[in-house]
Short mmCIF file of C-alpha atoms in Angstrom, two decimals:
data_model
loop_
_atom_site.label_atom_id
_atom_site.label_comp_id
_atom_site.label_asym_id
_atom_site.label_seq_id
_atom_site.Cartn_x
_atom_site.Cartn_y
_atom_site.Cartn_z
CA UNK W 911 92.62 126.74 41.24
CA UNK W 912 96.27 126.07 41.95
CA UNK W 913 96.93 125.73 45.67
CA UNK W 914 100.23 126.77 47.14
CA UNK W 915 101.56 124.83 50.10
CA UNK W 916 103.46 127.11 52.45
CA UNK W 917 106.05 126.08 55.01
CA UNK W 918 103.69 126.87 57.89
CA UNK W 919 100.99 124.66 56.35
CA UNK W 920 103.46 121.82 56.03
CA UNK W 921 104.74 122.17 59.61
CA UNK W 922 101.24 122.33 61.13
CA UNK W 923 100.24 119.32 59.07
CA UNK W 924 103.33 117.44 60.25
CA UNK W 925 102.60 118.41 63.87
CA UNK W 926 99.04 117.15 63.74
CA UNK W 927 100.23 113.93 62.08
CA UNK W 928 102.92 113.44 64.74
CA UNK W 929 100.48 114.03 67.57
CA UNK W 930 98.07 111.50 66.12
CA UNK W 931 100.87 108.92 65.87
CA UNK W 932 102.13 109.33 69.43
CA UNK W 933 99.53 110.98 71.61
CA UNK W 934 100.80 111.94 75.04
CA UNK W 935 98.43 111.76 77.96
CA UNK W 936 99.92 114.65 79.92
CA UNK W 937 98.12 113.95 83.23
CA UNK W 938 99.18 110.30 83.15
CA UNK W 939 102.77 111.14 82.20
CA UNK W 940 102.91 113.85 84.86
CA UNK W 941 101.63 111.49 87.57
CA UNK W 942 104.06 108.72 86.66
CA UNK W 943 106.97 111.16 86.47
CA UNK W 944 106.13 112.61 89.90
CA UNK W 945 105.99 109.09 91.33
CA UNK W 946 109.38 108.20 89.83
CA UNK W 947 110.99 111.41 91.10
CA UNK W 948 109.59 110.87 94.61
CA UNK W 949 110.86 107.29 94.69
CA UNK W 950 114.29 108.46 93.47
CA UNK W 951 114.42 111.20 96.12
CA UNK W 952 113.94 108.57 98.82
CA UNK W 953 117.54 107.49 98.21
CA UNK W 954 118.77 110.90 99.31
CA UNK W 955 116.35 111.41 102.20
CA UNK W 956 117.30 107.98 103.55
CA UNK W 957 120.98 108.84 103.23
CA UNK W 958 120.43 112.18 104.98
CA UNK W 959 118.52 110.57 107.84
CA UNK W 960 120.40 107.29 108.26
CA UNK W 961 123.78 108.13 106.66
CA UNK W 962 123.61 105.07 104.40
CA UNK W 963 122.59 104.35 100.83
CA UNK W 964 119.67 101.98 100.50
CA UNK W 965 118.62 101.33 96.90
CA UNK W 966 115.68 99.21 98.12
CA UNK W 967 113.99 102.43 99.22
CA UNK W 968 113.34 103.26 95.56
CA UNK W 969 110.87 100.38 95.34
CA UNK W 970 109.32 100.45 98.80
CA UNK W 971 106.43 102.30 100.35
CA UNK W 972 106.75 104.79 103.18
CA UNK W 973 109.42 107.40 103.67
CA UNK W 974 110.08 110.95 102.51
CA UNK W 975 108.52 112.16 100.25
CA UNK W 976 105.28 110.26 99.76
CA UNK W 977 105.24 109.00 96.17
CA UNK W 978 101.54 108.25 96.46
CA UNK W 979 100.80 111.87 97.35
CA UNK W 980 103.12 113.11 94.61
CA UNK W 981 101.34 110.92 92.08
CA UNK W 982 97.79 111.98 92.88
CA UNK W 983 98.54 115.69 93.32
CA UNK W 984 100.45 115.72 90.05
CA UNK W 985 97.44 114.12 88.40
CA UNK W 986 95.16 116.79 89.87
CA UNK W 987 97.38 119.67 88.77
CA UNK W 988 97.89 118.31 85.25
CA UNK W 989 94.14 117.84 84.81
CA UNK W 990 93.56 121.33 86.18
CA UNK W 991 96.09 122.86 83.78
CA UNK W 992 94.67 120.94 80.84
CA UNK W 993 90.91 121.03 81.48
CA UNK W 994 90.26 123.37 84.39
CA UNK W 995 88.50 122.63 87.66
CA UNK W 996 84.94 122.47 86.37
CA UNK W 997 84.88 118.96 84.95
CA UNK W 998 84.02 115.63 86.47
CA UNK W 999 87.52 114.27 85.76
CA UNK W 1000 89.01 116.93 88.03
CA UNK W 1001 86.45 116.10 90.75
CA UNK W 1002 87.29 112.40 90.55
CA UNK W 1003 91.02 113.16 90.81
CA UNK W 1004 90.46 115.34 93.91
CA UNK W 1005 88.40 112.65 95.65
CA UNK W 1006 91.01 110.01 94.76
CA UNK W 1007 93.78 112.22 96.15
CA UNK W 1008 91.89 112.78 99.39
CA UNK W 1009 91.39 109.04 99.88
CA UNK W 1010 95.03 108.21 99.05
CA UNK W 1011 96.52 110.88 101.33
CA UNK W 1012 94.12 110.10 104.18
CA UNK W 1013 95.00 106.41 103.89
CA UNK W 1014 98.74 107.18 103.87
CA UNK W 1015 98.61 109.21 107.10
CA UNK W 1016 95.91 107.15 108.78
CA UNK W 1017 95.47 103.47 108.16
CA UNK W 1018 98.87 102.68 106.63
CA UNK W 1019 100.81 104.78 109.16
CA UNK W 1020 99.13 103.06 112.11
CA UNK W 1021 99.53 99.61 110.52
CA UNK W 1022 103.25 100.33 110.29
CA UNK W 1023 103.40 101.35 113.93
CA UNK W 1024 101.58 98.17 114.94
CA UNK W 1025 104.08 96.15 112.89
CA UNK W 1026 106.93 97.80 114.83
CA UNK W 1027 105.36 96.77 118.14
CA UNK W 1028 104.67 93.22 116.95
CA UNK W 1029 108.27 92.89 115.74
CA UNK W 1030 109.49 94.06 119.14
CA UNK W 1031 107.25 91.55 120.95
CA UNK W 1032 108.46 88.70 118.72
CA UNK W 1033 112.10 89.64 119.40
CA UNK W 1034 111.49 89.33 123.14
CA UNK W 1035 110.01 85.82 122.88
CA UNK W 1036 112.15 82.86 124.00
CA UNK W 1037 113.88 81.06 121.09
CA UNK W 1038 111.77 77.91 121.53
CA UNK W 1039 108.51 79.81 120.96
CA UNK W 1040 106.82 78.81 117.63
CA UNK W 1041 106.81 82.37 116.25
CA UNK W 1042 110.23 83.41 117.56
CA UNK W 1043 111.87 82.79 114.18
CA UNK W 1044 109.21 84.45 112.02
CA UNK W 1045 110.46 87.00 109.52
CA UNK W 1046 109.85 90.56 110.82
CA UNK W 1047 106.87 92.49 109.46
CA UNK W 1048 107.45 95.52 107.23
CA UNK W 1049 107.00 98.56 109.40
CA UNK W 1050 107.53 101.30 106.83
CA UNK W 1051 104.04 101.35 105.35
CA UNK W 1052 102.51 104.78 105.84
CA UNK W 1053 103.61 108.39 105.98
CA UNK W 1054 103.76 111.20 108.48
CA UNK W 1055 101.80 114.32 107.56
CA UNK W 1056 105.10 116.05 106.66
CA UNK W 1057 106.01 113.26 104.20
CA UNK W 1058 102.55 113.52 102.61
CA UNK W 1059 102.89 117.30 102.37
CA UNK W 1060 106.33 117.00 100.76
CA UNK W 1061 104.93 114.55 98.20
CA UNK W 1062 101.99 116.87 97.50
CA UNK W 1063 104.31 119.84 96.91
CA UNK W 1064 106.44 117.76 94.55
CA UNK W 1065 103.30 116.62 92.75
CA UNK W 1066 102.18 120.22 92.27
CA UNK W 1067 105.53 121.28 90.82
CA UNK W 1068 105.96 118.52 88.21
CA UNK W 1069 103.07 119.50 85.88
CA UNK W 1070 104.27 123.11 85.85
CA UNK W 1071 107.78 121.97 84.91
CA UNK W 1072 106.36 119.80 82.12
CA UNK W 1073 104.21 122.65 80.90
CA UNK W 1074 107.11 125.12 80.80
CA UNK W 1075 109.34 122.64 78.95
CA UNK W 1076 106.90 122.31 76.04
#
């Protein structure tokens, strides 16, 4: 009854021990990574469009690509790759993504456009008016459909890159 421990037994045992010590939630990691990449890319898209570096764009909403869309589509794809499309978790992720992307191109985009108009009206007020010196509203809130699409494409790519690197 002597058992022999082979190298493959030892390595599989070590792998299972390591995964129990530091479990990685791949969908969560994928979503956060896609968000970070999208926010980082905003530096370059801002430079391309405005010919200036603006590090504040990394922490702001709006712009190209949509980090919100990248986040939710990356979550969808990672769940799909890990569990398939038949589960309730996948369905929840799809509904969440639809709400987020609709909000980005609808409500938030139009709120940003209204902020632009309000800022313009305030600038045209005489200096003695009570709201003439109010700080301008943020007008970069939402996304155009192209920005949402770019974020969604980025979000679809990230889980595949993570999967191929493992």
